[in-house]
PDB file of C-alpha atoms in Angstrom:
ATOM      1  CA  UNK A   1      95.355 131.298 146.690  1.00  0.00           C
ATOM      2  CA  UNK A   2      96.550 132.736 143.518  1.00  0.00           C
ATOM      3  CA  UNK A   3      98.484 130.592 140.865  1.00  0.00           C
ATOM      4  CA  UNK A   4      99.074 133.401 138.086  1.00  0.00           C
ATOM      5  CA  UNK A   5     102.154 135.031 137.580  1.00  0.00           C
ATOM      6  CA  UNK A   6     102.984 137.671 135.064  1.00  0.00           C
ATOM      7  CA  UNK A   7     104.882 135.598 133.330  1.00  0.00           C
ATOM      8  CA  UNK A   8     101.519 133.257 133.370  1.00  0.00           C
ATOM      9  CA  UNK A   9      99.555 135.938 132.602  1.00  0.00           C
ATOM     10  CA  UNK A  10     101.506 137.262 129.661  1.00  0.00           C
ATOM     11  CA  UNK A  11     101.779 133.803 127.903  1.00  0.00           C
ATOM     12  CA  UNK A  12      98.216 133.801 128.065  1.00  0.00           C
ATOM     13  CA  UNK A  13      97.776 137.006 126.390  1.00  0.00           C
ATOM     14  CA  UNK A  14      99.997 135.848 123.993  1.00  0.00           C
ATOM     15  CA  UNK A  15      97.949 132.430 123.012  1.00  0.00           C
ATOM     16  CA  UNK A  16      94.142 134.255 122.827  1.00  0.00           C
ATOM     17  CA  UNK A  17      95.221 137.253 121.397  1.00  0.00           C
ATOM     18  CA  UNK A  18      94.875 137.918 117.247  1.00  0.00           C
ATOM     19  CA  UNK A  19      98.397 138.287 116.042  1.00  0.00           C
ATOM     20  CA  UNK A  20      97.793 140.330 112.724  1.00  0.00           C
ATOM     21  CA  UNK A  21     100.220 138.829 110.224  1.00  0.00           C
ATOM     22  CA  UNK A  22     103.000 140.352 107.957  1.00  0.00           C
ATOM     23  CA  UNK A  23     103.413 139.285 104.340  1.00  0.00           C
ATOM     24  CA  UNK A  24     106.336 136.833 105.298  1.00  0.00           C
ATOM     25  CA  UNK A  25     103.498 135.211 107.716  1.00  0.00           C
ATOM     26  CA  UNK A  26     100.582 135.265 105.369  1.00  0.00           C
ATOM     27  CA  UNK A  27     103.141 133.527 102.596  1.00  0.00           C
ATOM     28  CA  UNK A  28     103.804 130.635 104.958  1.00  0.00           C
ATOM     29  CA  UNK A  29      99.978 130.550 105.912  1.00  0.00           C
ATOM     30  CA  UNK A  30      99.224 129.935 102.207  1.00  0.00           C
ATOM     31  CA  UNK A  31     102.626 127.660 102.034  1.00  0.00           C
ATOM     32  CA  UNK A  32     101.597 125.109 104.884  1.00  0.00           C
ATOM     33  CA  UNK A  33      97.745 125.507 103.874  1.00  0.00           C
ATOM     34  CA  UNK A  34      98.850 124.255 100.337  1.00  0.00           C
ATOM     35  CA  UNK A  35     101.314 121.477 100.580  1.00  0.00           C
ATOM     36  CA  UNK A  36      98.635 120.425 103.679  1.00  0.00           C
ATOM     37  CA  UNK A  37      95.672 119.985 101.633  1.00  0.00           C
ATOM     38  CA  UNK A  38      97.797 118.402  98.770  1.00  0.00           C
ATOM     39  CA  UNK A  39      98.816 115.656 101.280  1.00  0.00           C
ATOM     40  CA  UNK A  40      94.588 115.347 102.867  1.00  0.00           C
ATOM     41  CA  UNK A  41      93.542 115.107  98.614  1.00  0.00           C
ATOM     42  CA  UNK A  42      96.613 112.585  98.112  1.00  0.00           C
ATOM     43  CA  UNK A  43      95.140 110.287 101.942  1.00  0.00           C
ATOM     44  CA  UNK A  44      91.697 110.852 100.434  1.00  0.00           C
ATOM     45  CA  UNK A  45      92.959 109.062  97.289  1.00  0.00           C
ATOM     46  CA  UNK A  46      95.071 106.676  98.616  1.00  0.00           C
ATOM     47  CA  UNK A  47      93.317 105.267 102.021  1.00  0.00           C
ATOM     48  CA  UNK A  48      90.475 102.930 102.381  1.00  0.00           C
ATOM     49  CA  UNK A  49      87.100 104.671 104.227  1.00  0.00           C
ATOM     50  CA  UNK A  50      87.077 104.315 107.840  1.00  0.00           C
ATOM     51  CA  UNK A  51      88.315 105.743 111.179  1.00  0.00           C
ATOM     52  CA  UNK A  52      91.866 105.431 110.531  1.00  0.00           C
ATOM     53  CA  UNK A  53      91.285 107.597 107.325  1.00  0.00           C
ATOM     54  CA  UNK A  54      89.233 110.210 109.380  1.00  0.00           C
ATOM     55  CA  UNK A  55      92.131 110.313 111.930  1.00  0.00           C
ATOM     56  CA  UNK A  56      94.569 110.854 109.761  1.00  0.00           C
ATOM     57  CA  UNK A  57      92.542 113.499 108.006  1.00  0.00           C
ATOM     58  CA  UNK A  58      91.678 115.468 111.274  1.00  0.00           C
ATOM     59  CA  UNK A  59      95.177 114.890 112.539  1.00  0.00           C
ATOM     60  CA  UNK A  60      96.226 116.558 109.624  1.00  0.00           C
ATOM     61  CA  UNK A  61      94.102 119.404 109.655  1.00  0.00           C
ATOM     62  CA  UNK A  62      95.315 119.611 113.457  1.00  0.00           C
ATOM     63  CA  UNK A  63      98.805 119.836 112.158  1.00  0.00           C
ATOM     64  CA  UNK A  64      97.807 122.818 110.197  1.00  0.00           C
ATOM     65  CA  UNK A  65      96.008 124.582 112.806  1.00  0.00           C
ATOM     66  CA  UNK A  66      99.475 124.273 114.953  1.00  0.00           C
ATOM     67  CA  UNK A  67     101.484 124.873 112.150  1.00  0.00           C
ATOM     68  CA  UNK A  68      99.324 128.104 111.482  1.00  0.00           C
ATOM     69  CA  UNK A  69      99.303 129.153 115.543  1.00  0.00           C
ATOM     70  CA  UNK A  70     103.112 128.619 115.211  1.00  0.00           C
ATOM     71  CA  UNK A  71     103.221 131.167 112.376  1.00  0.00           C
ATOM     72  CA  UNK A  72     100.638 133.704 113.841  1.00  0.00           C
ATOM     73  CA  UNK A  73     102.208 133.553 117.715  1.00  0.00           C
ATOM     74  CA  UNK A  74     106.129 133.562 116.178  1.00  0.00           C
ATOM     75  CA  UNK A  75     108.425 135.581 118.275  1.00  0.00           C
ATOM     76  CA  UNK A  76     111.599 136.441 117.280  1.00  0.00           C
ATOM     77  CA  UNK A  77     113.968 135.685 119.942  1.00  0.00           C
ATOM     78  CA  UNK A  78     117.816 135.767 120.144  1.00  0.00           C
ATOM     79  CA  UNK A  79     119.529 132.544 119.487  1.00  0.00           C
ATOM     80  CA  UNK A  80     120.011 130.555 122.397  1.00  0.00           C
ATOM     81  CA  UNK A  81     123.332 130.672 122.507  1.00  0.00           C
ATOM     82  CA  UNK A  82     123.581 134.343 122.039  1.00  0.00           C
ATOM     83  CA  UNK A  83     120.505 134.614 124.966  1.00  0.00           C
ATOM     84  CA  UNK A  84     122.626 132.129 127.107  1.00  0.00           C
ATOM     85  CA  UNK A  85     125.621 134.388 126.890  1.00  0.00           C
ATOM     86  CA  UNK A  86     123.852 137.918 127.827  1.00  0.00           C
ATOM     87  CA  UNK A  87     123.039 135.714 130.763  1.00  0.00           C
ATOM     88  CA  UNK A  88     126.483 135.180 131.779  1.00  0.00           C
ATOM     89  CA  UNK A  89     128.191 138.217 130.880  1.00  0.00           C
ATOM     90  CA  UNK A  90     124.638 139.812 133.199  1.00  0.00           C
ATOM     91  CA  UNK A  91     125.813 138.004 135.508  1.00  0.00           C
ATOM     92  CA  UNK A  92     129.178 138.434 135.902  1.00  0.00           C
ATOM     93  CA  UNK A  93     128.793 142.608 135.774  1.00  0.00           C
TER      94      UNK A  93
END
């Protein structure tokens, strides 16, 4: 029994495959890799050793690897409305 679907299979494409960026995307990269290592140097200064400092630190680099993936994977897409819309007017031909 097979459970992939092209749809399936092109979202996975899409999530393992490099995604050379443009200048816009290399600006944010730098942008979110900035303002997040200002916030782990402010947690570093400001919280007590311990787990709950490690935590926060690693879910903060986590945020940046998503942040980053978000970035890298970006697809422009029409605005939902406007997508909603071809929809209808597709249907209605």
């Amino acid at each position: 029994m097979f459970h992939s679907t092209p749809t399936s299979h092109a979202d996975i494409d899409h999530r393992f495959n490099y995604h050379r960026p443009d200048v816009d995307q290399v600006t944010r990269h730098e942008s979110i890799r900035g303002k997040c290592r200002d916030l782990a140097h402010d947690l570093d200064s400001i919280l007590p050793p311990g787990r709950e400092k490690a935590l926060a630190l690693t879910k903060l680099e986590e945020a940046l690897m998503w942040g980053n993936a978000a970035i890298a994977r970006e697809v422009l897409r029409e605005p939902i409305a406007n997508a909603h819309q071809s929809v209808i007017q597709d249907h209605h031909a």
